[in-house]
Coordinates of C-alpha atoms and ligand atoms in Angstrom, one line a residue:
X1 CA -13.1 -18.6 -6.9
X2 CA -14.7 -22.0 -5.4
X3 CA -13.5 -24.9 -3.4
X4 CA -13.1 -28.0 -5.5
X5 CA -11.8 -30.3 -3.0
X6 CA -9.9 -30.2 0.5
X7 CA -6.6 -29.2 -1.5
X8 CA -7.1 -27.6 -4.5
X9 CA -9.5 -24.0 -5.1
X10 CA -10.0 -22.4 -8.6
X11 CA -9.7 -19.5 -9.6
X12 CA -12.2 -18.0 -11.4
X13 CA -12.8 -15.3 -14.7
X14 CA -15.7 -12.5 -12.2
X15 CA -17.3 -11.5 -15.5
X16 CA -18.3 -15.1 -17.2
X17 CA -17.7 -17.7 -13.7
X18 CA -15.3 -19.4 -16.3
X19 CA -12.2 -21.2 -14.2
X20 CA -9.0 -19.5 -15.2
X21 CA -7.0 -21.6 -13.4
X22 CA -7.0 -24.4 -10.0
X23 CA -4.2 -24.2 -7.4
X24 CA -3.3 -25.8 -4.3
X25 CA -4.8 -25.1 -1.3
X26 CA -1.3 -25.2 0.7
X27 CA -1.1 -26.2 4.6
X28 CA 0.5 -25.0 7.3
X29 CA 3.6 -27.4 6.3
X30 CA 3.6 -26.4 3.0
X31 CA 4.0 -22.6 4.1
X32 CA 7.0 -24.2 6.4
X33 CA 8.7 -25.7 4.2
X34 CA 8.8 -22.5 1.2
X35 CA 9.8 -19.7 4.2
X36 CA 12.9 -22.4 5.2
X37 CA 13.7 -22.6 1.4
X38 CA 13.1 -18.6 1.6
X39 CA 15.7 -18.4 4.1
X40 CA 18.2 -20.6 2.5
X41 CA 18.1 -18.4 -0.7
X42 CA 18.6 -15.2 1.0
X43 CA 22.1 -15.3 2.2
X44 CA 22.6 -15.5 -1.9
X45 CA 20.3 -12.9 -3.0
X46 CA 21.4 -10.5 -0.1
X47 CA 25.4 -11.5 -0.8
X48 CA 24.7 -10.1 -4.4
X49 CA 24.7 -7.1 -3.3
X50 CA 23.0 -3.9 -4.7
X51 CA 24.7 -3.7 -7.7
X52 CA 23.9 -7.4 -8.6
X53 CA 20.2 -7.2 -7.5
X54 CA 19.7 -3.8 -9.4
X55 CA 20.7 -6.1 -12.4
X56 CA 18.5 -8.7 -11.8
X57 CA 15.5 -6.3 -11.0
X58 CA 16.1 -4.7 -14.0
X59 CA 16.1 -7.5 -16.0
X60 CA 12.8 -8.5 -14.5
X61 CA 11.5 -4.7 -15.1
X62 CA 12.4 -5.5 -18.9
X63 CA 10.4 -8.7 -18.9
X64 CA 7.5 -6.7 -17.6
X65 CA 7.3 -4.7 -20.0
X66 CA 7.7 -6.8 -22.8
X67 CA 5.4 -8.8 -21.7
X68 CA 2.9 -6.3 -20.2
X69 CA 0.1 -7.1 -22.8
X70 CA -0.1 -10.6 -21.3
X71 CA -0.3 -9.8 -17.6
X72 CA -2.8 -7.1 -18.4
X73 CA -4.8 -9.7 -20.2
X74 CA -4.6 -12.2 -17.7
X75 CA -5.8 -9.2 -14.9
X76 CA -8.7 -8.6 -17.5
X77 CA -9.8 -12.1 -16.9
X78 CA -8.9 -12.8 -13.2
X79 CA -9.5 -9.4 -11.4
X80 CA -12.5 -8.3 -14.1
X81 CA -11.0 -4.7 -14.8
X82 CA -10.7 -3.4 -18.2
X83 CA -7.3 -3.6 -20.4
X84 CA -6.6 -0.4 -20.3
X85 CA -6.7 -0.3 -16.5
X86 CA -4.6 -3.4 -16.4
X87 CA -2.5 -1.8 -18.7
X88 CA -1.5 1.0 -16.4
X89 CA -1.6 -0.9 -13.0
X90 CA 1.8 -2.7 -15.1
X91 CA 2.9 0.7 -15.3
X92 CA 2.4 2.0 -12.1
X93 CA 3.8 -1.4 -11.1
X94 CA 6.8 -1.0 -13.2
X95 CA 8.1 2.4 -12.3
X96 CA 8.1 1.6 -8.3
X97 CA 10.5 -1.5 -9.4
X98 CA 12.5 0.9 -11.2
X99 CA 13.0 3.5 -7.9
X100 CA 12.9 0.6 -5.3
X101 CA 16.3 -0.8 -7.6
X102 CA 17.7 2.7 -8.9
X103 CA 17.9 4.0 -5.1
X104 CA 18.1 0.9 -2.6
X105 CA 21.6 1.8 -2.2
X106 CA 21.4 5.4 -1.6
X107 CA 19.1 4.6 1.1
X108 CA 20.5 2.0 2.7
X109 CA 24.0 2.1 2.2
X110 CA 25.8 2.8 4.9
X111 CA 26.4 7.0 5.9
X112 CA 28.4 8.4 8.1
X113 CA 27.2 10.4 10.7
X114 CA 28.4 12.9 13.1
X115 CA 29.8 11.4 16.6
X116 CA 28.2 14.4 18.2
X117 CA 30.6 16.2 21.2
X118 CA 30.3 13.3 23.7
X119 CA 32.5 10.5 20.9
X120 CA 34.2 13.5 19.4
X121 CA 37.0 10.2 18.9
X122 CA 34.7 7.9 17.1
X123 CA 33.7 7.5 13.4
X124 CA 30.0 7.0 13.3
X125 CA 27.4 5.2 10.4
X126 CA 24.5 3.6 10.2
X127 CA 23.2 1.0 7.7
X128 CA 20.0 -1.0 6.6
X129 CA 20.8 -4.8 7.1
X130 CA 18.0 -6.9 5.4
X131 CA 15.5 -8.5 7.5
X132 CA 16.1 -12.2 6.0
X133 CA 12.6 -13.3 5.0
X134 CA 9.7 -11.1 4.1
X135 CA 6.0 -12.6 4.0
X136 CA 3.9 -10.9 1.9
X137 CA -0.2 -10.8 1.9
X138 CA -2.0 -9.3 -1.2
X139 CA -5.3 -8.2 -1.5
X140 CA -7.6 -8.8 -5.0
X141 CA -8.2 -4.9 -5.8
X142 CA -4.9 -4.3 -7.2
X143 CA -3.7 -7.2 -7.6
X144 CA -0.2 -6.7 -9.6
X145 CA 0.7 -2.9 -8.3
X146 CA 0.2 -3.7 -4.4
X147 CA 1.5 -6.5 -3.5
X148 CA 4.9 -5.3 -5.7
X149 CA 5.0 -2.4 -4.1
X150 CA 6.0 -4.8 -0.5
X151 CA 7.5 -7.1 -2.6
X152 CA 9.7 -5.0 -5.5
X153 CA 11.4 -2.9 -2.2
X154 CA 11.7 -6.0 0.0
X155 CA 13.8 -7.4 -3.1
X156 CA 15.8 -4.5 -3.7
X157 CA 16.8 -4.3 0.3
X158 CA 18.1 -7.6 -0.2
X159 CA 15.3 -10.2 1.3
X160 CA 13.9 -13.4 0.4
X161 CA 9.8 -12.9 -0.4
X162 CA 7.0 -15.2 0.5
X163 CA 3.7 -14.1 -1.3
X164 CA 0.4 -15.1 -0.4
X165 CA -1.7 -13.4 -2.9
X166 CA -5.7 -13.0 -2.6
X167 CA -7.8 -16.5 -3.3
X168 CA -9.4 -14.6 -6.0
X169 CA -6.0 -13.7 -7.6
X170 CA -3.8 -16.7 -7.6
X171 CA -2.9 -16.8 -11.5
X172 CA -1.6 -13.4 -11.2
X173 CA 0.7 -14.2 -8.3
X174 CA 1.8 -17.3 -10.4
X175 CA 3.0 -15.1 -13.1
X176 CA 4.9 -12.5 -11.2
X177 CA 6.4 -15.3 -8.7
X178 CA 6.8 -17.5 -12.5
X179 CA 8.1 -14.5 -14.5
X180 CA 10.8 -13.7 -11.9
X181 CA 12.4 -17.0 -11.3
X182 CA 12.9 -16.4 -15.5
X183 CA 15.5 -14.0 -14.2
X184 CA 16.7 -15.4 -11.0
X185 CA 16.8 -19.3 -11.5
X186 CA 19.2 -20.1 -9.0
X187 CA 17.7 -19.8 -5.8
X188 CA 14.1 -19.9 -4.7
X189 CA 14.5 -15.9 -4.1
X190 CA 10.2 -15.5 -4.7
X191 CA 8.4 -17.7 -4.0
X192 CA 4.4 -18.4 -4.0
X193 CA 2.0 -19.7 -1.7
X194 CA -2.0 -20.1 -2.4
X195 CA -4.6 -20.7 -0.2
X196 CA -7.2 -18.9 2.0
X197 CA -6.8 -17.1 5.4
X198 CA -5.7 -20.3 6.9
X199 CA -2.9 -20.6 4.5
X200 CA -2.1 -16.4 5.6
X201 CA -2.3 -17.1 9.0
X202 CA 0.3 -20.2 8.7
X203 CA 2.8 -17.5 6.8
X204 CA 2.1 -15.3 10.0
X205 CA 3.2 -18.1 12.2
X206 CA 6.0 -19.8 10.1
X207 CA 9.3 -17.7 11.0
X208 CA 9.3 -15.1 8.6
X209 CA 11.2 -11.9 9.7
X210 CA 8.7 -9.1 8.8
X211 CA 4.9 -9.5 7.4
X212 CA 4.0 -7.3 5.3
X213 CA 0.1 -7.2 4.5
X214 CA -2.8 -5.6 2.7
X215 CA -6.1 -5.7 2.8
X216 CA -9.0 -5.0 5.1
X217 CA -9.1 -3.1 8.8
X218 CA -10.5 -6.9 10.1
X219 CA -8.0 -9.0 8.7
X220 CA -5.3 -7.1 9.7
X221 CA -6.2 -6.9 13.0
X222 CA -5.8 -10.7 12.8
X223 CA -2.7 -10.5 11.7
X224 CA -1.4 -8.1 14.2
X225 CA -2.4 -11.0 16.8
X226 CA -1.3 -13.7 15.2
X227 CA 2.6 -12.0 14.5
X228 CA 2.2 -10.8 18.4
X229 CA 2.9 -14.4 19.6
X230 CA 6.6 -14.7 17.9
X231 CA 7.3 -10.8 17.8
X232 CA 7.6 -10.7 14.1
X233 CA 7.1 -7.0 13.3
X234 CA 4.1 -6.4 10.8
X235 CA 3.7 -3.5 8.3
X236 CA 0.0 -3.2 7.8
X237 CA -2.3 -1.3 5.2
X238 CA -5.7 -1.3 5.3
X239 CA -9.0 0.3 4.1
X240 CA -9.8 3.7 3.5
X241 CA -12.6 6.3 3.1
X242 CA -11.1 8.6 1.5
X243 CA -12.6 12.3 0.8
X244 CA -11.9 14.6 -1.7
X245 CA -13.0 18.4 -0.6
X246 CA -14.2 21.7 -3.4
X247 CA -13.4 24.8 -2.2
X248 CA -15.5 27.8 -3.8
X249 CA -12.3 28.5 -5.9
X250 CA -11.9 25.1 -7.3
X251 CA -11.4 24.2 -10.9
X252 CA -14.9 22.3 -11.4
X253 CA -14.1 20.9 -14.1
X254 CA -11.0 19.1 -12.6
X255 CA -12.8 18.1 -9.4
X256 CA -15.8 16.6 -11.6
X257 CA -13.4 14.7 -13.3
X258 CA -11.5 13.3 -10.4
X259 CA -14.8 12.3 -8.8
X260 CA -15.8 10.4 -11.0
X261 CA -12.6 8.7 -11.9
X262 CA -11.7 8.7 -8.0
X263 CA -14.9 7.1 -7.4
X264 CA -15.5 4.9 -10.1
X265 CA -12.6 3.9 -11.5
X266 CA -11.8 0.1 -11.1
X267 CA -15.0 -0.5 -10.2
X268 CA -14.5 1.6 -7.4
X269 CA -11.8 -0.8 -5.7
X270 CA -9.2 1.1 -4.9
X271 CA -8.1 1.5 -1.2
X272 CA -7.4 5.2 -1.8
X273 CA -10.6 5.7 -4.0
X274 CA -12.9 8.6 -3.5
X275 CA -16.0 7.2 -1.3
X276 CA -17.2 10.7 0.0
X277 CA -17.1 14.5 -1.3
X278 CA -17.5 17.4 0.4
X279 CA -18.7 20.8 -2.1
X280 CA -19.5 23.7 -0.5
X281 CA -22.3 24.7 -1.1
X282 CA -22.3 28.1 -3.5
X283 CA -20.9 25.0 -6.1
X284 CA -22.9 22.1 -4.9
X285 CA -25.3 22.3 -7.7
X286 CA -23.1 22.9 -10.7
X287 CA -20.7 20.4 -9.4
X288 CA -23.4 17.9 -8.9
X289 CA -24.8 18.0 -12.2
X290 CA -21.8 18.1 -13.9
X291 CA -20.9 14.3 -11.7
X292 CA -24.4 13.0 -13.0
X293 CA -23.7 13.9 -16.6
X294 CA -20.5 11.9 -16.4
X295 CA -21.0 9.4 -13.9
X296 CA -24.3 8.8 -16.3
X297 CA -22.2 8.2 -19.9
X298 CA -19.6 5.4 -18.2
X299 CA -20.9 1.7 -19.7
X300 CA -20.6 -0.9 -17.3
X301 CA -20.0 -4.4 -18.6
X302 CA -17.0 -7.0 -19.5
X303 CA -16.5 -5.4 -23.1
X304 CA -13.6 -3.5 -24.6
X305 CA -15.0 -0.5 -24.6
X306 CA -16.4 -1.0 -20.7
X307 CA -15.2 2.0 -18.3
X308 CA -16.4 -0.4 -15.3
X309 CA -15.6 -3.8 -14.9
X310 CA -17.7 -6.4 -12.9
X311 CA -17.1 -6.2 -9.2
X312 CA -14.2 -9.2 -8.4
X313 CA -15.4 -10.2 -5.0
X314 CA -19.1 -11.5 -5.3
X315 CA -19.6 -11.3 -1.6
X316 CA -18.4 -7.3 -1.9
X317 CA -21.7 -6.6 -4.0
X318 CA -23.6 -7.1 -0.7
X319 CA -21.7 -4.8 1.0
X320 CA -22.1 -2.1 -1.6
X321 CA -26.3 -2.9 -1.7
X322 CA -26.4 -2.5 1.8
X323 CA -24.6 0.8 2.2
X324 CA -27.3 1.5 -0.6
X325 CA -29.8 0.4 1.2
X326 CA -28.9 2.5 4.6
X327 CA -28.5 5.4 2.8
X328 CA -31.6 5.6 0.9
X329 CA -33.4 4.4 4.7
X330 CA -31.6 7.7 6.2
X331 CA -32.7 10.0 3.9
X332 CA -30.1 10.4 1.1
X333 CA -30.7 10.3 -2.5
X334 CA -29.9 8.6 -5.4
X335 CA -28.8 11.4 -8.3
X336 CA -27.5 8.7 -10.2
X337 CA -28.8 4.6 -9.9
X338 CA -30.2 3.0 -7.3
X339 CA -30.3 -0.4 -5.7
X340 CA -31.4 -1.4 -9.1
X341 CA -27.8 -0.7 -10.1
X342 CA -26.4 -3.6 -8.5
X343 CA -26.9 -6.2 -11.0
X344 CA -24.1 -8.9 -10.0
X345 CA -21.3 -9.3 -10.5
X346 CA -21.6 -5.9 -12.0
X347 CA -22.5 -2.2 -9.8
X348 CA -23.7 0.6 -12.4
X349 CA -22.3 3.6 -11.2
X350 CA -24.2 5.1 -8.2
X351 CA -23.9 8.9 -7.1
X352 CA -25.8 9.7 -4.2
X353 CA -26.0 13.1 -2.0
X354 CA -27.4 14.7 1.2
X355 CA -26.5 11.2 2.9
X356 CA -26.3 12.0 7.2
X357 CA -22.9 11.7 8.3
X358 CA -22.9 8.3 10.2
X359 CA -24.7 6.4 7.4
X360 CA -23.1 3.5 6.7
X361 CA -22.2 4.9 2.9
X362 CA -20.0 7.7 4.9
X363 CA -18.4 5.4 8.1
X364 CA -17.5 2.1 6.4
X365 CA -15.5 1.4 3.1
X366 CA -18.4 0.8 0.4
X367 CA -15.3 -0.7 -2.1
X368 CA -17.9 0.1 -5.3
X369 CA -18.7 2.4 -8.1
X370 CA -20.0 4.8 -5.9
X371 CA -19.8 8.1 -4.1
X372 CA -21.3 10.1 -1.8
X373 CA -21.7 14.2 -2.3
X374 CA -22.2 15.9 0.4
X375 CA -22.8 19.7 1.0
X376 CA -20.8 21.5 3.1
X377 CA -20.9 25.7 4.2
X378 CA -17.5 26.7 3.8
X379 CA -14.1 24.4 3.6
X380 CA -13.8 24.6 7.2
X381 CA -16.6 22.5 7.7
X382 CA -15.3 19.9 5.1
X383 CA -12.1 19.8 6.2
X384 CA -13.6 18.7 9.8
X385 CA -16.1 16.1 8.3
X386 CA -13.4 15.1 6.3
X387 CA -11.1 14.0 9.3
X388 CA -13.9 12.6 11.0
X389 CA -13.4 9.2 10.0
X390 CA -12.1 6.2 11.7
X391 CA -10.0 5.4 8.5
X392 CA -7.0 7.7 7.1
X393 CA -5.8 7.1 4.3
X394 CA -5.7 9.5 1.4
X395 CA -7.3 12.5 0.6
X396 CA -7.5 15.0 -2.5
X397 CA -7.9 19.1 -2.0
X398 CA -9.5 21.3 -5.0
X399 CA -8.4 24.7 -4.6
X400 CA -6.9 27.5 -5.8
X401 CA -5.6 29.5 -3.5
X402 CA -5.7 27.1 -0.4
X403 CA -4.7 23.9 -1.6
X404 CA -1.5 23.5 0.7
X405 CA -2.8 25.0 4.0
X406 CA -5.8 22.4 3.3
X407 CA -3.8 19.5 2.8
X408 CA -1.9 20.2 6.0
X409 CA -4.9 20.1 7.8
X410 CA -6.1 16.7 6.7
X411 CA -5.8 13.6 8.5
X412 CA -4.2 11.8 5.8
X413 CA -0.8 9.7 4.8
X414 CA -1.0 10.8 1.2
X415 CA -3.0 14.2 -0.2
X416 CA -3.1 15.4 -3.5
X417 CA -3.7 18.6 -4.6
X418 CA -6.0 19.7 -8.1
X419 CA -5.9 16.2 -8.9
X420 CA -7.0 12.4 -7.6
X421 CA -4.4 9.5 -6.6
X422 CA -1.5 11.7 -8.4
X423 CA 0.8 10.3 -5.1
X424 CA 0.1 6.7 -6.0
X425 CA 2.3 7.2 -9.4
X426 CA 5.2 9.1 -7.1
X427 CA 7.9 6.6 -6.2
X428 CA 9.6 8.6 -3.9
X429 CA 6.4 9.3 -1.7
X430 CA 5.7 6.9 1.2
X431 CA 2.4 5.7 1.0
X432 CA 0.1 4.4 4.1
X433 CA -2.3 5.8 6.3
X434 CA -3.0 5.6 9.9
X435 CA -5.9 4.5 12.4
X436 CA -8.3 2.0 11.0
X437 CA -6.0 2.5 7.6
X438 CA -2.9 0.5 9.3
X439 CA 0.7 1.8 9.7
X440 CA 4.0 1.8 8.6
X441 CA 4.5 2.8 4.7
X442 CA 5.0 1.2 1.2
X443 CA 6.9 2.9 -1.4
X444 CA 9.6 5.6 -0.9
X445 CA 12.6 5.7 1.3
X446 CA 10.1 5.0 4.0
X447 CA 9.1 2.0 1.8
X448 CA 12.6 0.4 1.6
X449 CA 13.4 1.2 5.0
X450 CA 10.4 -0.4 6.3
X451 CA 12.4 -3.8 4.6
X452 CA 15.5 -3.5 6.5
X453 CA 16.6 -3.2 10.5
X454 CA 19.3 -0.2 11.3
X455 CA 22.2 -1.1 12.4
X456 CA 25.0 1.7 14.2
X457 CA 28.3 1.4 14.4
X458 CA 31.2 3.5 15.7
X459 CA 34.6 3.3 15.8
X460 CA 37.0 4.2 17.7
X461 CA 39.7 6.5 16.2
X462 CA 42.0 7.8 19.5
X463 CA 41.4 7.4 23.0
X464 CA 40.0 10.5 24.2
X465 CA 41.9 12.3 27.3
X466 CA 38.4 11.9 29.1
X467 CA 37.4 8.3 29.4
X468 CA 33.3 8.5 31.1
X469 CA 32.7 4.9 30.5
X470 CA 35.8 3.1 32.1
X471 CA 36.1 1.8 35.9
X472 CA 39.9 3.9 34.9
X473 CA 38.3 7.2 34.6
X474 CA 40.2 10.5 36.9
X475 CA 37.8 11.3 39.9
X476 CA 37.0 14.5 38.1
X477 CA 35.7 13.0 34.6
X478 CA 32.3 13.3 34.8
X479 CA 32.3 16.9 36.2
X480 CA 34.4 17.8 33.8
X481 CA 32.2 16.7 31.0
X482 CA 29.6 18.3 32.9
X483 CA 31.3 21.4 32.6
X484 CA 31.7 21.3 29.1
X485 CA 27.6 20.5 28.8
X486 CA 27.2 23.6 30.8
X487 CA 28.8 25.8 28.5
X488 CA 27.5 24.5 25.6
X489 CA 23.1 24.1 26.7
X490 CA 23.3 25.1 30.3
X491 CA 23.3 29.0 29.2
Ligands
NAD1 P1 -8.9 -9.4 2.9 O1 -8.5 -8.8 4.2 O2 -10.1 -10.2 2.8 O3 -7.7 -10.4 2.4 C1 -6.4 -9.9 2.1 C2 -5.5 -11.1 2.2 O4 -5.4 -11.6 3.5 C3 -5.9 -12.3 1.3 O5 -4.7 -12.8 0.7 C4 -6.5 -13.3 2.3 O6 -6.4 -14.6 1.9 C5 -5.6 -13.0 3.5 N1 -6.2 -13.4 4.8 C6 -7.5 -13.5 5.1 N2 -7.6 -13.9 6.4 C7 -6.4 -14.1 6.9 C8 -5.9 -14.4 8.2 N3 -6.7 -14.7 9.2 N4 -4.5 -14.5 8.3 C9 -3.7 -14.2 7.3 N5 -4.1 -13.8 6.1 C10 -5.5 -13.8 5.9 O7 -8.8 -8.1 1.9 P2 -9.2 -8.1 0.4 O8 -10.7 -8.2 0.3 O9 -8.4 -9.1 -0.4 O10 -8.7 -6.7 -0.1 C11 -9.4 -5.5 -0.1 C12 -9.0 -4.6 1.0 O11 -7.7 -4.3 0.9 C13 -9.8 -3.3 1.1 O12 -10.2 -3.0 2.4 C14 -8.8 -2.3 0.5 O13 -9.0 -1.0 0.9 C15 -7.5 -2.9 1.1 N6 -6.4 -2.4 0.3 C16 -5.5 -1.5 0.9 C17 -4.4 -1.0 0.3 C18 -3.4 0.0 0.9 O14 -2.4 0.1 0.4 N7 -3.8 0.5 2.0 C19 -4.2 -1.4 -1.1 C20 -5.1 -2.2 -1.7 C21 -6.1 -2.8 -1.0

């Protein structure tokens, strides 16, 4: 991605520098004017109710997948990962749109509750009335599965969505914003904005009802200040440094497996990727051979048959050097690479161990093809370094016998159990951390709800012999309610 001139920026392949495509660099009015379109269109898309937007997601869902060998392309090319990994971020992608559209109603229809013994005379329910306009800010990382998973649920709660989508990411936000309006043509129901943080921090200030973001602990903090100004809530998720913990009665072979795949997997980009482990130590050094020999056979490169793409951020490979670097400085060692492994714009895999506990590699998100094994004495001890983090985001647990009690303990939103990033796949589960990680949730019932406001009603059926809440009320209302209260709780 480079700056051609004040209004346009391209776009641009990480692997070859090639420019996949040039898009506007949109102002401040520009962002104005598509959130007042955005709020024309969603008295429409909201008055089709669920039933008609369940249609038209599905529709869209259909598109997706027939079309899925394109957008993975086109991920290959903008984002650097490999096909295969494009391939199933569609998928991922395309079974949240299918629960956020399948269960949007059940969710937020509206329910009855019960009036409780104080509006015995009422009907009561509750419903989920759409916020209006959504903004949405993606991240690069992944850059077709997060920001739909704001985006699909916004939708299916019945918003208007406004999506800024990473500067190195563009084309892809262009085809899902494109792709849509194929389906929806009537109204400007999704639409697409491009820029840098400026252009962000213009949706932050343009009138949208909620902002949805993701992407790092810093900018979000910015965009928690900026959304304080007009009271727009925010739903933010950030960063994470995620452990995974072996207990002595782990399957090793399993935990090997997801360490390496947790770790290294799209290029080790993954918000919810594994950065540190904690073995105890009767399996330390089984376990850590077994992560060298496989962390040693993955091919790095831009090919077909590559297992690690080249990293999509260029100024990200100077992070990763430098938590290198400081680890190296403090003592830890390299078991697999070294600095030499950063090679821009591709990071060989790195494994390193024995790395002190507030080295940068183990306090700050590396975001790269490497991970961190540390020793621990018993699980105890792992579970403790584990939570000692200023991020929380996800975790994973290999045990046999102790996996649930484990998990409890964590300090995590989303935990899996025997296996890595299982939760991610889950529609149902709410996914978000907490601390440094953000708040609120994406995905889920949680998900939806975080795209829609409450709203109670009752009803009045009879009037009620005892009426508290009237200037009319008998001298001896209150007490006898009181008495009532008494025999109910007061015993
Ligand atoms: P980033 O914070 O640099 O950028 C994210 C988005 O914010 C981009 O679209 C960017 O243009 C925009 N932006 C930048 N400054 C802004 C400002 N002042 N106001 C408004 N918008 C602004 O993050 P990134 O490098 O694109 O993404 C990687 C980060 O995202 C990592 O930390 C990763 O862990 C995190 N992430 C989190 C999750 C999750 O669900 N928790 C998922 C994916 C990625």
């Amino acid at each position: 991605m480079t700056t051609t001139q004040a209004r346009t920026f391209e776009s641009l392949n990480p692997a070859t520098g090639d420019v996949v495509a040039t898009f506007p660099v949109h102002t401040a009015e520009d962002v104005n004017a598509a959130v007042e379109q955005a709020r024309a269109a969603a008295p429409w898309w909201r008055e089709l109710g669920y039933d008609g937007r369940r249609k038209r997601l599905r529709a869209w869902r259909t598109l997706l997948v027939q079309r899925s060998d394109e957008l993975a392309e086109l991920m290959h090319r903008e984002n650097g990962k490999p096909v295969e990994d494009a391939l199933g971020e569609v998928v991922l992608a395309v079974e949240h749109l299918s629960w956020a559209a399948a269960n949007a109603e059940k969710v937020l229809g509206r329910r009855r509750v019960a009036p409780g013994m104080l509006a015995m005379n009422h009907s009561a329910s509750t419903t989920y009335v759409p916020y209006g306009v959504v903004g949405v800010i993606g991240p690069w990382n992944y850059p077709v599965h997060t920001p739909l998973g704001s985006i699909t649920y916004a939708l299916a709660a019945g918003n208007a969505v406004v999506f800024k989508p990473s500067e190195y990411t563009p084309a892809l936000g262009k085809w899902l914003t494109d792709s849509f309006a194929e389906i929806v043509p009537e109204q400007p129901v999704f639409q697409l904005i491009t820029g840098f943080g400026d252009t962000g921090a213009a949706l932050c200030q343009a009138g949208v009802d909620k902002l949805a973001f993701t992407g790092s602990t810093a900018t979000g903090k910015k965009i928690m200040a900026a959304c304080a100004d007009t009271l727009t809530p925010v739903l933010i998720e950030c960063g994470g440094k995620d452990a995974l913990i072996v207990a002595g009665d782990a399957d090793l072979d399993a935990a090997v497996d997801a360490t390496v795949w947790g770790g290294m997997s799209n290029a080790g980009q993954t918000c919810a990727g594994v950065e540190r482990v904690y073995v105890v130590d009767a399996l330390a050094d089984e376990f850590i051979d077994q992560v060298v020999d496989r962390a040693r056979a993955l091919r790095t490169g831009a090919h077909a048959a590559a297992d690690v793409g080249p990293m999509t951020m260029p100024s990200q490979v100077d992070v990763v050097r430098s938590h290198i670097t400081d680890a190296l400085a403090r003592g830890g060692r390299a078991v697999v690479g070294s600095l030499d492994s950063v090679r821009p714009p591709y990071v060989e895999p790195v494994v390193l161990v024995d790395v002190p506990e507030d080295a940068l590699a183990m306090t700050d998100e590396t975001f790269g093809p490497t991970v961190v094994i540390n020793r621990v004495r018993d699980i105890d001890q792992a579970v403790d370094l584990a939570n000692a983090s200023r991020y929380a985001l996800g975790a994973a647990v290999f045990a046999k016998a102790r996996g649930p009690e484990l998990a409890a303990r964590l300090r995590a939103g989303m935990v899996s159990i025997n296996s890595v990033l299982s939760f991610a796949a889950v529609p149902a589960l709410p996914f978000g951390g907490s601390g440094d990680s953000g708040f609120g949730r994406i995905h889920g019932e949680d998900g939806l709800r975080e795209f829609a406001r409450p709203q109670s009603v009752t009803r009045q059926r009879f009037r009620q012999p005892l009426r508290p809440m009237s200037f009319r009320r008998g001298g001896h209302t209150v007490r006898r309610l009181l008495r009532l209260v008494r025999l109910r709780y007061g015993r």
